[in-house]
């Protein structure tokens, strides 16, 4: 078996740079702040950090509207700061992953400024322009992800341009080879500098139907945040996942493969259908993504049966050599501890860190950060402004480092409010508390790292009999090592009966019982307790 890659055995930690640590006192996080806190990540035990975009941007979508792909936004620092971060991360054995936003630029990007200058500008075709319908209406019915039409009228040149998200985020025309060359060059710019990979924003949406046919409406759509992830008001059959997308991603992958050991991670459609995810690995002749992101854990109902069924289907659907991955939350999704509850968030952490595949940890989840309610008139997220009730600000608030002013995040008023609970929910307090979720994360990460069955081993569901709908049980096995994971989703104690044998508790979500010897045919789980048991 070939040696596993770092992105297979490692844990990827997502930093939202605006909210991690502010070093220059302007209320917004920056690269020097990340450098100052790298030791937290080393202590925690993660292996790689992924930074949401840090490039120049008017911040209409907080960095997901890029106006220069090969520079650093002055809010975050300079290219020299970036190089210092890369060096400091590598010196600590941490990999650094950047966020590539190839589907669209900012409307302030010089490319778009040129494109909109006149119909015959050489950059015109770098974006997607169409004439109005005879009655002046947009070319088709496509609905933008942030509300309204995907088309905005450009009065000066009398055509509509396409934007999947905000009008300030015009979509690039990936059918134009010059666009491809320009973005591939930007990728090489960072890979040449030593960056270890990219997470690629909405990678499966880069191509649009060549005939721009109307999307059918989604008959099941109920407005509300939960339904956005699953697609929204339209079935996006002509604006996502178009023929040709796999060949295009394979070309992008080839750019990565010209370097050693880099990772290509793609944000694909949020789906609980494993085959939607597994089509994105590509074959051995034309590999595509190393890690097409699997969002199922944050989409599925938090129920044992649903999770067990998904994991089985996902495992079965993975192509040969396709490596799985799991995510609990990110900068677009509610905090897991708010969504599920604090006790459940601990079970979720054990699940995430014991399944087969690469775990993604969103900053702050390791201390159990909660959504921070923000009144509608103070919402900053454009999605939440355009579609009240769908703001992503609550999960993007500043990291809580200690119980001092602004939770140690900044000396200035932070760009988003600090959570009310920061006096107790913070890194310093939780480091000192052996039962904290932070120490649970650290313990799980260390145990995983030291246990080949967890990093490399096979996954097999185990039968929890009558308790099949309350206790999720599975085994991970590598060579002679067998590890059983049992997660009690219920608020009362449960005893499960596995085939007879003895085990030794490695980790309990309650942070007790380590080393305790247990009989597998009478395995007692306390309320909301998860156990990792090594079979002895
Ligand atoms: C992705 C990002 C999200 C952003 C959108 C537009 O879904 O994760 O934060 O708003 O793309 O770039």
Short mmCIF file of C-alpha atoms and ligand atoms in Angstrom, two decimals:
data_model
loop_
_atom_site.label_atom_id
_atom_site.label_comp_id
_atom_site.label_asym_id
_atom_site.label_seq_id
_atom_site.Cartn_x
_atom_site.Cartn_y
_atom_site.Cartn_z
CA UNK A 1 0.00 0.00 0.00
CA UNK A 2 1.49 3.40 -0.94
CA UNK A 3 2.28 5.66 1.95
CA UNK A 4 -0.71 7.80 2.87
CA UNK A 5 -0.56 11.47 1.94
CA UNK A 6 -0.62 14.23 4.55
CA UNK A 7 -4.10 15.26 3.49
CA UNK A 8 -5.34 11.72 4.11
CA UNK A 9 -4.03 11.14 7.61
CA UNK A 10 -4.13 14.80 8.68
CA UNK A 11 -6.85 17.09 9.99
CA UNK A 12 -7.69 20.29 8.13
CA UNK A 13 -8.57 23.33 10.24
CA UNK A 14 -10.49 26.13 8.54
CA UNK A 15 -9.64 29.69 9.53
CA UNK A 16 -11.94 32.56 8.64
CA UNK A 17 -9.15 35.17 8.62
CA UNK A 18 -11.32 38.18 9.45
CA UNK A 19 -12.21 36.54 12.76
CA UNK A 20 -9.22 34.56 13.99
CA UNK A 21 -6.85 37.11 15.53
CA UNK A 22 -6.34 40.84 15.00
CA UNK A 23 -2.76 41.97 15.51
CA UNK A 24 -2.86 45.49 14.05
CA UNK A 25 -5.79 46.73 16.11
CA UNK A 26 -8.36 47.49 13.41
CA UNK A 27 -11.00 45.05 14.60
CA UNK A 28 -10.42 42.64 11.69
CA UNK A 29 -8.21 39.56 11.89
CA UNK A 30 -4.98 39.47 9.92
CA UNK A 31 -2.04 37.29 8.89
CA UNK A 32 0.20 38.42 11.75
CA UNK A 33 -2.63 37.42 14.06
CA UNK A 34 -2.69 33.93 12.57
CA UNK A 35 1.08 33.67 13.00
CA UNK A 36 0.71 34.67 16.64
CA UNK A 37 -1.80 31.87 17.22
CA UNK A 38 -0.18 29.05 15.28
CA UNK A 39 0.94 27.47 18.52
CA UNK A 40 -2.69 26.99 19.49
CA UNK A 41 -3.07 24.85 16.39
CA UNK A 42 0.10 22.91 17.13
CA UNK A 43 -1.11 22.31 20.67
CA UNK A 44 -4.50 21.20 19.33
CA UNK A 45 -2.75 18.80 16.97
CA UNK A 46 -4.24 19.68 13.58
CA UNK A 47 -2.06 19.24 10.50
CA UNK A 48 -3.16 21.81 7.95
CA UNK A 49 -4.88 25.15 7.87
CA UNK A 50 -7.19 26.37 5.14
CA UNK A 51 -7.63 30.12 4.97
CA UNK A 52 -10.81 31.60 3.52
CA UNK A 53 -9.81 34.25 0.91
CA UNK A 54 -7.11 36.76 1.86
CA UNK A 55 -6.80 38.47 -1.54
CA UNK A 56 -7.61 42.07 -2.43
CA UNK A 57 -11.37 42.43 -2.48
CA UNK A 58 -14.00 45.15 -2.03
CA UNK A 59 -15.51 42.68 0.48
CA UNK A 60 -18.99 42.69 -1.02
CA UNK A 61 -18.97 38.99 -0.07
CA UNK A 62 -16.16 39.22 2.50
CA UNK A 63 -13.35 38.14 0.23
CA UNK A 64 -15.27 35.77 -2.05
CA UNK A 65 -15.21 38.67 -4.52
CA UNK A 66 -11.57 38.80 -5.57
CA UNK A 67 -10.13 41.84 -7.35
CA UNK A 68 -6.55 40.52 -7.62
CA UNK A 69 -5.68 36.81 -7.48
CA UNK A 70 -1.98 37.24 -6.79
CA UNK A 71 -1.78 39.72 -3.93
CA UNK A 72 -2.81 40.07 -0.30
CA UNK A 73 -5.58 42.39 0.92
CA UNK A 74 -3.99 45.19 2.98
CA UNK A 75 -6.52 44.45 5.74
CA UNK A 76 -4.78 41.12 6.21
CA UNK A 77 -1.21 42.30 5.59
CA UNK A 78 1.35 42.12 2.83
CA UNK A 79 2.90 39.46 0.66
CA UNK A 80 5.84 39.54 3.08
CA UNK A 81 3.43 38.76 5.93
CA UNK A 82 2.07 35.92 3.86
CA UNK A 83 5.53 34.50 3.25
CA UNK A 84 6.22 34.81 6.98
CA UNK A 85 3.01 32.91 7.74
CA UNK A 86 3.88 30.18 5.28
CA UNK A 87 7.34 29.84 6.75
CA UNK A 88 6.07 29.86 10.33
CA UNK A 89 3.43 27.25 9.50
CA UNK A 90 5.89 24.99 7.72
CA UNK A 91 8.40 25.37 10.53
CA UNK A 92 5.74 23.92 12.82
CA UNK A 93 4.88 21.09 10.45
CA UNK A 94 1.59 22.70 9.41
CA UNK A 95 0.46 22.72 5.79
CA UNK A 96 -1.19 25.83 4.38
CA UNK A 97 -4.15 25.71 2.00
CA UNK A 98 -5.60 28.79 0.27
CA UNK A 99 -9.07 29.43 -1.11
CA UNK A 100 -9.42 29.80 -4.88
CA UNK A 101 -12.53 31.54 -6.21
CA UNK A 102 -12.52 30.76 -9.94
CA UNK A 103 -16.24 30.97 -10.71
CA UNK A 104 -16.44 34.74 -10.39
CA UNK A 105 -14.35 37.81 -9.71
CA UNK A 106 -15.22 41.09 -8.07
CA UNK A 107 -16.83 43.65 -10.37
CA UNK A 108 -13.84 45.79 -9.36
CA UNK A 109 -11.36 43.33 -10.86
CA UNK A 110 -9.52 45.06 -13.75
CA UNK A 111 -10.65 42.20 -16.01
CA UNK A 112 -14.29 43.07 -15.46
CA UNK A 113 -13.64 46.78 -15.61
CA UNK A 114 -12.21 46.21 -19.08
CA UNK A 115 -14.92 43.76 -20.07
CA UNK A 116 -17.66 46.24 -19.31
CA UNK A 117 -15.85 49.15 -20.99
CA UNK A 118 -17.15 48.21 -24.44
CA UNK A 119 -18.54 45.28 -26.37
CA UNK A 120 -15.38 44.97 -28.41
CA UNK A 121 -12.95 45.08 -25.50
CA UNK A 122 -10.60 42.07 -25.66
CA UNK A 123 -11.70 41.11 -22.13
CA UNK A 124 -15.40 41.26 -22.99
CA UNK A 125 -15.64 37.52 -23.53
CA UNK A 126 -13.90 36.76 -20.23
CA UNK A 127 -17.35 37.19 -18.67
CA UNK A 128 -20.81 36.01 -19.71
CA UNK A 129 -22.87 38.59 -21.60
CA UNK A 130 -26.24 38.10 -23.26
CA UNK A 131 -28.78 40.30 -24.95
CA UNK A 132 -32.08 41.09 -23.27
CA UNK A 133 -35.19 39.22 -24.36
CA UNK A 134 -37.38 41.24 -26.78
CA UNK A 135 -39.37 42.66 -23.85
CA UNK A 136 -36.16 43.75 -22.11
CA UNK A 137 -36.22 41.02 -19.48
CA UNK A 138 -33.17 38.90 -18.53
CA UNK A 139 -32.02 36.11 -20.87
CA UNK A 140 -33.43 33.35 -18.68
CA UNK A 141 -34.96 32.60 -15.28
CA UNK A 142 -31.80 31.68 -13.36
CA UNK A 143 -32.04 32.79 -9.74
CA UNK A 144 -28.91 34.05 -7.98
CA UNK A 145 -27.87 32.23 -4.82
CA UNK A 146 -28.07 35.48 -2.88
CA UNK A 147 -31.54 36.40 -4.18
CA UNK A 148 -32.83 38.08 -7.32
CA UNK A 149 -31.88 37.24 -10.90
CA UNK A 150 -28.46 35.94 -11.98
CA UNK A 151 -28.48 38.69 -14.62
CA UNK A 152 -27.72 42.39 -14.22
CA UNK A 153 -28.27 44.92 -16.99
CA UNK A 154 -25.24 46.93 -18.01
CA UNK A 155 -26.73 50.20 -19.26
CA UNK A 156 -23.54 51.41 -20.93
CA UNK A 157 -23.08 48.41 -23.23
CA UNK A 158 -26.75 47.35 -23.29
CA UNK A 159 -26.32 43.70 -22.37
CA UNK A 160 -26.90 41.57 -19.31
CA UNK A 161 -23.99 39.94 -17.48
CA UNK A 162 -24.25 36.76 -15.46
CA UNK A 163 -23.53 36.49 -11.73
CA UNK A 164 -24.32 33.37 -9.75
CA UNK A 165 -24.09 35.35 -6.52
CA UNK A 166 -24.12 39.17 -6.12
CA UNK A 167 -24.10 41.61 -9.06
CA UNK A 168 -20.71 42.58 -7.59
CA UNK A 169 -19.51 39.01 -8.38
CA UNK A 170 -19.66 38.59 -12.19
CA UNK A 171 -19.08 35.00 -13.36
CA UNK A 172 -16.03 34.30 -15.47
CA UNK A 173 -16.50 32.62 -18.83
CA UNK A 174 -14.62 29.35 -18.42
CA UNK A 175 -15.26 28.46 -22.06
CA UNK A 176 -12.71 31.13 -22.95
CA UNK A 177 -9.19 29.60 -22.92
CA UNK A 178 -7.65 32.91 -21.82
CA UNK A 179 -9.65 32.79 -18.58
CA UNK A 180 -8.42 29.29 -17.91
CA UNK A 181 -4.83 30.31 -18.56
CA UNK A 182 -5.09 33.36 -16.30
CA UNK A 183 -6.55 31.48 -13.33
CA UNK A 184 -4.20 28.53 -13.77
CA UNK A 185 -1.32 31.03 -13.68
CA UNK A 186 -2.67 32.45 -10.43
CA UNK A 187 -2.75 28.94 -8.97
CA UNK A 188 0.87 28.41 -10.02
CA UNK A 189 1.84 31.74 -8.48
CA UNK A 190 0.86 30.41 -5.04
CA UNK A 191 2.01 26.81 -5.58
CA UNK A 192 5.40 28.18 -6.63
CA UNK A 193 5.52 30.11 -3.36
CA UNK A 194 5.07 26.86 -1.47
CA UNK A 195 1.35 26.76 -0.73
CA UNK A 196 0.22 23.18 -0.09
CA UNK A 197 -3.07 23.28 -1.94
CA UNK A 198 -6.36 24.99 -2.56
CA UNK A 199 -9.93 24.69 -1.51
CA UNK A 200 -11.79 25.69 -4.65
CA UNK A 201 -15.01 27.65 -4.27
CA UNK A 202 -18.14 26.31 -6.04
CA UNK A 203 -15.94 24.23 -8.31
CA UNK A 204 -18.84 22.40 -9.97
CA UNK A 205 -20.54 25.62 -11.09
CA UNK A 206 -17.78 26.97 -13.32
CA UNK A 207 -19.56 25.98 -16.54
CA UNK A 208 -23.08 27.03 -17.54
CA UNK A 209 -25.43 25.55 -20.14
CA UNK A 210 -24.28 26.69 -23.57
CA UNK A 211 -27.90 27.37 -24.56
CA UNK A 212 -28.76 29.11 -21.27
CA UNK A 213 -31.98 27.14 -20.91
CA UNK A 214 -34.38 28.00 -18.06
CA UNK A 215 -33.96 26.04 -14.82
CA UNK A 216 -37.06 24.17 -13.63
CA UNK A 217 -38.57 25.39 -10.38
CA UNK A 218 -38.02 23.28 -7.30
CA UNK A 219 -41.51 22.11 -6.32
CA UNK A 220 -40.37 21.17 -2.80
CA UNK A 221 -38.78 24.49 -1.91
CA UNK A 222 -39.76 26.10 1.37
CA UNK A 223 -38.00 29.42 1.99
CA UNK A 224 -35.54 29.31 4.87
CA UNK A 225 -31.93 28.85 5.55
CA UNK A 226 -31.91 25.07 5.82
CA UNK A 227 -33.22 24.77 2.30
CA UNK A 228 -30.68 27.05 0.72
CA UNK A 229 -27.85 24.58 1.00
CA UNK A 230 -29.91 21.96 -0.76
CA UNK A 231 -30.34 24.15 -3.84
CA UNK A 232 -32.99 26.74 -3.15
CA UNK A 233 -35.97 27.70 -5.25
CA UNK A 234 -34.75 26.21 -8.51
CA UNK A 235 -33.46 22.86 -9.66
CA UNK A 236 -30.21 24.14 -11.04
CA UNK A 237 -29.95 21.64 -13.85
CA UNK A 238 -28.56 24.15 -16.37
CA UNK A 239 -26.34 26.27 -14.12
CA UNK A 240 -24.44 23.63 -12.11
CA UNK A 241 -22.55 20.47 -13.00
CA UNK A 242 -22.66 20.97 -16.77
CA UNK A 243 -21.13 18.60 -19.32
CA UNK A 244 -17.45 19.40 -19.58
CA UNK A 245 -16.99 20.26 -15.90
CA UNK A 246 -15.11 17.03 -15.17
CA UNK A 247 -12.65 17.61 -18.01
CA UNK A 248 -12.12 21.17 -16.83
CA UNK A 249 -11.46 20.11 -13.23
CA UNK A 250 -9.07 17.43 -14.51
CA UNK A 251 -7.14 20.19 -16.29
CA UNK A 252 -6.97 22.16 -13.05
CA UNK A 253 -5.81 19.03 -11.24
CA UNK A 254 -2.99 18.64 -13.76
CA UNK A 255 -1.73 22.06 -12.68
CA UNK A 256 -1.49 20.73 -9.10
CA UNK A 257 0.09 17.47 -10.18
CA UNK A 258 3.02 19.32 -11.71
CA UNK A 259 4.05 19.91 -8.08
CA UNK A 260 4.76 17.43 -5.28
CA UNK A 261 2.18 16.60 -2.69
CA UNK A 262 -0.36 19.40 -3.20
CA UNK A 263 -4.05 18.94 -2.50
CA UNK A 264 -7.10 19.94 -4.53
CA UNK A 265 -10.24 20.23 -2.42
CA UNK A 266 -13.47 21.30 -4.06
CA UNK A 267 -16.63 22.83 -2.72
CA UNK A 268 -19.29 20.92 -4.64
CA UNK A 269 -23.07 20.92 -4.43
CA UNK A 270 -24.37 20.30 -0.93
CA UNK A 271 -25.86 16.85 -1.27
CA UNK A 272 -26.69 13.79 0.78
CA UNK A 273 -26.53 11.65 -2.35
CA UNK A 274 -23.08 10.06 -2.13
CA UNK A 275 -22.89 9.57 -5.88
CA UNK A 276 -23.05 13.33 -6.37
CA UNK A 277 -19.87 13.54 -4.31
CA UNK A 278 -18.08 10.54 -5.68
CA UNK A 279 -18.37 11.57 -9.35
CA UNK A 280 -15.84 14.28 -8.52
CA UNK A 281 -12.80 12.09 -7.89
CA UNK A 282 -12.25 11.36 -11.56
CA UNK A 283 -10.60 8.19 -12.80
CA UNK A 284 -6.96 7.22 -12.76
CA UNK A 285 -6.56 8.43 -16.36
CA UNK A 286 -7.97 11.86 -15.55
CA UNK A 287 -7.95 12.45 -11.80
CA UNK A 288 -10.03 15.36 -10.57
CA UNK A 289 -10.34 16.30 -6.90
CA UNK A 290 -8.43 14.74 -4.03
CA UNK A 291 -11.21 15.74 -1.66
CA UNK A 292 -14.60 16.72 -3.07
CA UNK A 293 -16.14 18.06 0.11
CA UNK A 294 -18.78 15.87 1.71
CA UNK A 295 -21.33 18.02 3.55
CA UNK A 296 -23.66 15.19 4.53
CA UNK A 297 -23.01 15.41 8.29
CA UNK A 298 -24.30 18.97 8.34
CA UNK A 299 -27.23 18.28 6.02
CA UNK A 300 -28.66 15.07 7.42
CA UNK A 301 -31.02 14.96 10.36
CA UNK A 302 -28.96 14.25 13.47
CA UNK A 303 -30.30 10.72 13.78
CA UNK A 304 -28.41 7.48 14.07
CA UNK A 305 -30.21 5.69 11.24
CA UNK A 306 -29.76 8.52 8.76
CA UNK A 307 -26.08 8.85 9.55
CA UNK A 308 -25.41 5.11 9.46
CA UNK A 309 -27.17 4.75 6.13
CA UNK A 310 -25.28 7.65 4.60
CA UNK A 311 -21.87 6.44 5.78
CA UNK A 312 -22.54 2.99 4.34
CA UNK A 313 -23.69 4.40 1.02
CA UNK A 314 -20.76 6.80 0.82
CA UNK A 315 -18.23 4.08 1.62
CA UNK A 316 -19.82 1.90 -1.04
CA UNK A 317 -19.89 4.64 -3.67
CA UNK A 318 -16.25 5.72 -3.32
CA UNK A 319 -14.22 4.86 -6.39
CA UNK A 320 -10.99 2.87 -6.04
CA UNK A 321 -8.43 5.16 -4.45
CA UNK A 322 -11.05 7.80 -3.60
CA UNK A 323 -10.42 9.13 -0.11
CA UNK A 324 -13.43 10.17 2.02
CA UNK A 325 -13.82 13.35 4.07
CA UNK A 326 -16.30 14.81 6.54
CA UNK A 327 -17.33 18.30 7.64
CA UNK A 328 -19.50 19.45 10.57
CA UNK A 329 -19.71 23.15 9.79
CA UNK A 330 -18.03 26.01 7.99
CA UNK A 331 -18.30 29.75 7.39
CA UNK A 332 -21.57 29.25 5.52
CA UNK A 333 -23.33 27.04 8.06
CA UNK A 334 -24.68 27.40 11.59
CA UNK A 335 -22.31 26.46 14.41
CA UNK A 336 -22.60 22.80 15.27
CA UNK A 337 -22.91 23.45 19.04
CA UNK A 338 -25.89 25.75 18.41
CA UNK A 339 -27.51 23.49 15.91
CA UNK A 340 -27.25 20.30 17.96
CA UNK A 341 -26.57 21.36 21.53
CA UNK A 342 -23.40 21.22 23.60
CA UNK A 343 -23.57 17.57 24.59
CA UNK A 344 -24.37 16.53 21.02
CA UNK A 345 -21.48 18.64 19.71
CA UNK A 346 -19.14 16.41 21.70
CA UNK A 347 -20.63 13.30 20.12
CA UNK A 348 -20.30 15.01 16.74
CA UNK A 349 -16.62 15.71 17.42
CA UNK A 350 -16.00 12.05 18.20
CA UNK A 351 -17.87 11.00 15.06
CA UNK A 352 -15.95 13.46 12.87
CA UNK A 353 -12.59 12.38 14.26
CA UNK A 354 -13.18 8.63 14.14
CA UNK A 355 -14.79 8.14 10.74
CA UNK A 356 -12.66 7.00 7.84
CA UNK A 357 -11.46 10.02 5.94
CA UNK A 358 -10.11 13.51 6.34
CA UNK A 359 -11.89 15.64 8.97
CA UNK A 360 -12.40 19.36 8.49
CA UNK A 361 -12.62 21.39 11.72
CA UNK A 362 -14.05 24.91 11.57
CA UNK A 363 -12.27 27.43 13.79
CA UNK A 364 -13.97 27.85 17.16
CA UNK A 365 -15.84 24.55 17.00
CA UNK A 366 -13.05 23.11 19.11
CA UNK A 367 -14.10 25.39 21.97
CA UNK A 368 -17.81 24.87 21.31
CA UNK A 369 -18.48 28.36 19.96
CA UNK A 370 -22.13 29.20 19.41
CA UNK A 371 -23.96 31.24 16.80
CA UNK A 372 -24.01 34.87 17.87
CA UNK A 373 -27.41 36.47 17.26
CA UNK A 374 -27.10 39.67 15.24
CA UNK A 375 -30.06 42.03 14.79
CA UNK A 376 -31.20 42.33 11.17
CA UNK A 377 -30.26 46.02 10.99
CA UNK A 378 -26.67 45.10 11.86
CA UNK A 379 -26.29 42.16 9.51
CA UNK A 380 -23.22 42.42 7.29
CA UNK A 381 -23.47 39.23 5.24
CA UNK A 382 -25.01 40.03 1.84
CA UNK A 383 -26.93 36.75 1.89
CA UNK A 384 -28.54 37.78 5.18
CA UNK A 385 -29.22 41.32 4.00
CA UNK A 386 -30.92 40.15 0.81
CA UNK A 387 -32.73 37.21 2.39
CA UNK A 388 -33.50 37.94 6.05
CA UNK A 389 -33.07 34.92 8.29
CA UNK A 390 -30.21 33.48 6.25
CA UNK A 391 -27.26 35.54 7.55
CA UNK A 392 -23.94 33.78 7.98
CA UNK A 393 -22.60 36.41 10.39
CA UNK A 394 -23.57 34.37 13.50
CA UNK A 395 -20.99 31.67 12.69
CA UNK A 396 -18.28 34.12 11.63
CA UNK A 397 -17.77 35.99 14.91
CA UNK A 398 -14.33 36.51 16.47
CA UNK A 399 -12.47 33.60 18.00
CA UNK A 400 -12.66 33.62 21.79
CA UNK A 401 -9.13 33.39 23.15
CA UNK A 402 -9.54 34.44 26.79
CA UNK A 403 -11.84 36.31 29.16
CA UNK A 404 -10.22 39.72 28.65
CA UNK A 405 -11.51 42.60 26.51
CA UNK A 406 -12.91 41.48 23.15
CA UNK A 407 -12.09 37.91 24.17
CA UNK A 408 -8.46 38.60 23.33
CA UNK A 409 -9.30 38.86 19.63
CA UNK A 410 -8.56 42.57 19.21
CA UNK A 411 -7.77 45.78 21.05
CA UNK A 412 -10.40 47.53 18.89
CA UNK A 413 -14.11 46.97 18.49
CA UNK A 414 -14.37 43.77 16.44
CA UNK A 415 -16.05 43.81 13.03
CA UNK A 416 -18.68 41.38 14.35
CA UNK A 417 -19.73 41.17 17.99
CA UNK A 418 -18.09 38.80 20.45
CA UNK A 419 -20.34 36.06 21.83
CA UNK A 420 -21.85 36.79 25.26
CA UNK A 421 -20.51 33.50 26.58
CA UNK A 422 -16.85 34.35 25.98
CA UNK A 423 -16.05 34.54 29.72
CA UNK A 424 -16.34 30.78 29.92
CA UNK A 425 -16.23 29.67 26.28
CA UNK A 426 -12.65 30.59 25.46
CA UNK A 427 -9.36 28.87 24.75
CA UNK A 428 -7.60 29.82 27.98
CA UNK A 429 -10.41 28.76 30.32
CA UNK A 430 -11.02 25.54 28.45
CA UNK A 431 -7.36 24.59 28.36
CA UNK A 432 -7.45 24.69 32.14
CA UNK A 433 -10.60 22.54 32.36
CA UNK A 434 -9.84 18.85 31.81
CA UNK A 435 -13.47 18.15 30.88
CA UNK A 436 -13.83 20.92 28.30
CA UNK A 437 -14.74 20.29 24.69
CA UNK A 438 -11.38 21.81 23.79
CA UNK A 439 -9.54 19.14 25.73
CA UNK A 440 -11.85 16.56 24.19
CA UNK A 441 -10.91 17.74 20.69
CA UNK A 442 -7.23 17.66 21.59
CA UNK A 443 -7.51 14.20 23.07
CA UNK A 444 -9.44 12.86 20.09
CA UNK A 445 -6.92 14.35 17.67
CA UNK A 446 -3.96 12.90 19.56
CA UNK A 447 -5.63 9.50 19.88
CA UNK A 448 -6.48 9.48 16.20
CA UNK A 449 -2.94 10.41 15.24
CA UNK A 450 -1.50 7.58 17.35
CA UNK A 451 -4.00 4.97 16.20
CA UNK A 452 -3.49 3.59 12.67
CA UNK A 453 -6.92 1.94 12.81
CA UNK A 454 -8.41 5.44 12.95
CA UNK A 455 -6.20 7.17 10.40
CA UNK A 456 -5.87 4.34 7.91
CA UNK A 457 -8.17 1.53 8.92
CA UNK A 458 -11.26 0.14 7.24
CA UNK A 459 -14.73 1.16 8.41
CA UNK A 460 -17.37 -1.34 9.33
CA UNK A 461 -20.78 -0.68 10.83
CA UNK A 462 -21.61 -2.78 13.89
CA UNK A 463 -25.04 -3.89 14.95
CA UNK A 464 -26.44 -2.18 18.03
CA UNK A 465 -29.52 -4.43 17.93
CA UNK A 466 -32.58 -2.95 19.57
CA UNK A 467 -30.68 0.26 20.10
CA UNK A 468 -30.13 0.72 16.38
CA UNK A 469 -31.86 4.07 16.39
CA UNK A 470 -30.09 5.51 19.43
CA UNK A 471 -26.53 4.18 19.45
CA UNK A 472 -24.23 4.45 16.44
CA UNK A 473 -21.56 1.77 16.60
CA UNK A 474 -18.79 0.98 14.18
CA UNK A 475 -15.38 -0.56 14.05
CA UNK A 476 -12.19 0.67 12.48
CA UNK A 477 -9.52 -1.87 11.75
CA UNK A 478 -5.96 -1.76 10.51
CA UNK A 479 -3.78 -4.87 10.53
CA UNK A 480 -4.18 -6.34 14.02
CA UNK A 481 -5.62 -3.24 15.57
CA UNK A 482 -9.38 -3.00 16.11
CA UNK A 483 -11.11 0.02 17.56
CA UNK A 484 -14.82 0.21 18.36
CA UNK A 485 -16.61 3.56 18.44
CA UNK A 486 -19.98 3.71 20.19
CA UNK A 487 -21.98 6.93 20.27
CA UNK A 488 -25.04 7.27 22.47
CA UNK A 489 -27.31 9.89 20.88
CA UNK A 490 -29.82 9.61 23.72
CA UNK A 491 -30.09 11.64 26.90
CA UNK A 492 -30.34 8.50 29.02
CA UNK A 493 -27.89 5.66 29.60
CA UNK A 494 -27.76 2.72 27.18
CA UNK A 495 -26.08 -0.66 27.35
CA UNK A 496 -25.14 -2.30 24.09
CA UNK A 497 -24.16 -5.84 23.48
CA UNK A 498 -21.43 -6.49 20.93
CA UNK A 499 -19.85 -9.88 20.27
CA UNK A 500 -18.00 -10.91 23.43
CA UNK A 501 -14.52 -9.62 23.99
CA UNK A 502 -12.59 -7.19 26.08
CA UNK A 503 -11.76 -3.63 25.33
CA UNK A 504 -9.90 -0.74 26.83
CA UNK A 505 -11.42 2.73 26.72
CA UNK A 506 -9.26 5.15 24.78
CA UNK A 507 -11.48 8.21 24.94
CA UNK A 508 -14.85 9.05 26.42
CA UNK A 509 -16.61 12.24 25.35
CA UNK A 510 -17.03 12.84 29.11
CA UNK A 511 -13.24 12.87 29.49
CA UNK A 512 -13.20 10.18 32.13
CA UNK A 513 -12.80 6.39 32.12
CA UNK A 514 -9.62 6.44 30.02
CA UNK A 515 -7.87 3.09 30.33
CA UNK A 516 -10.89 1.43 31.92
CA UNK A 517 -11.31 -2.20 30.84
CA UNK A 518 -14.79 -3.03 29.54
CA UNK A 519 -16.66 -6.11 28.40
CA UNK A 520 -17.93 -5.57 24.88
CA UNK A 521 -21.06 -7.64 25.42
CA UNK A 522 -22.17 -5.23 28.17
CA UNK A 523 -20.86 -1.87 27.08
CA UNK A 524 -22.43 0.82 29.23
CA UNK A 525 -22.79 4.28 27.76
CA UNK A 526 -23.85 7.20 29.91
CA UNK A 527 -26.27 9.87 28.58
CA UNK A 528 -24.78 11.44 25.45
CA UNK A 529 -21.58 9.51 25.90
CA UNK A 530 -19.37 8.43 23.07
CA UNK A 531 -16.59 5.90 23.61
CA UNK A 532 -13.59 4.83 21.64
CA UNK A 533 -12.67 1.34 22.78
CA UNK A 534 -9.61 -0.50 21.64
CA UNK A 535 -10.28 -4.22 21.41
CA UNK A 536 -7.67 -6.09 23.46
C1 LIG B 1 -19.06 29.63 -1.51
C2 LIG B 1 -18.46 30.21 -0.27
C3 LIG B 1 -19.37 31.29 0.24
C4 LIG B 1 -19.45 32.36 -0.81
C5 LIG B 1 -19.90 31.80 -2.15
C6 LIG B 1 -19.65 32.75 -3.25
O1 LIG B 1 -20.23 28.97 -1.28
O2 LIG B 1 -18.23 29.21 0.68
O3 LIG B 1 -18.93 31.83 1.45
O4 LIG B 1 -20.34 33.37 -0.40
O5 LIG B 1 -19.21 30.63 -2.48
O6 LIG B 1 -18.28 32.85 -3.53
#
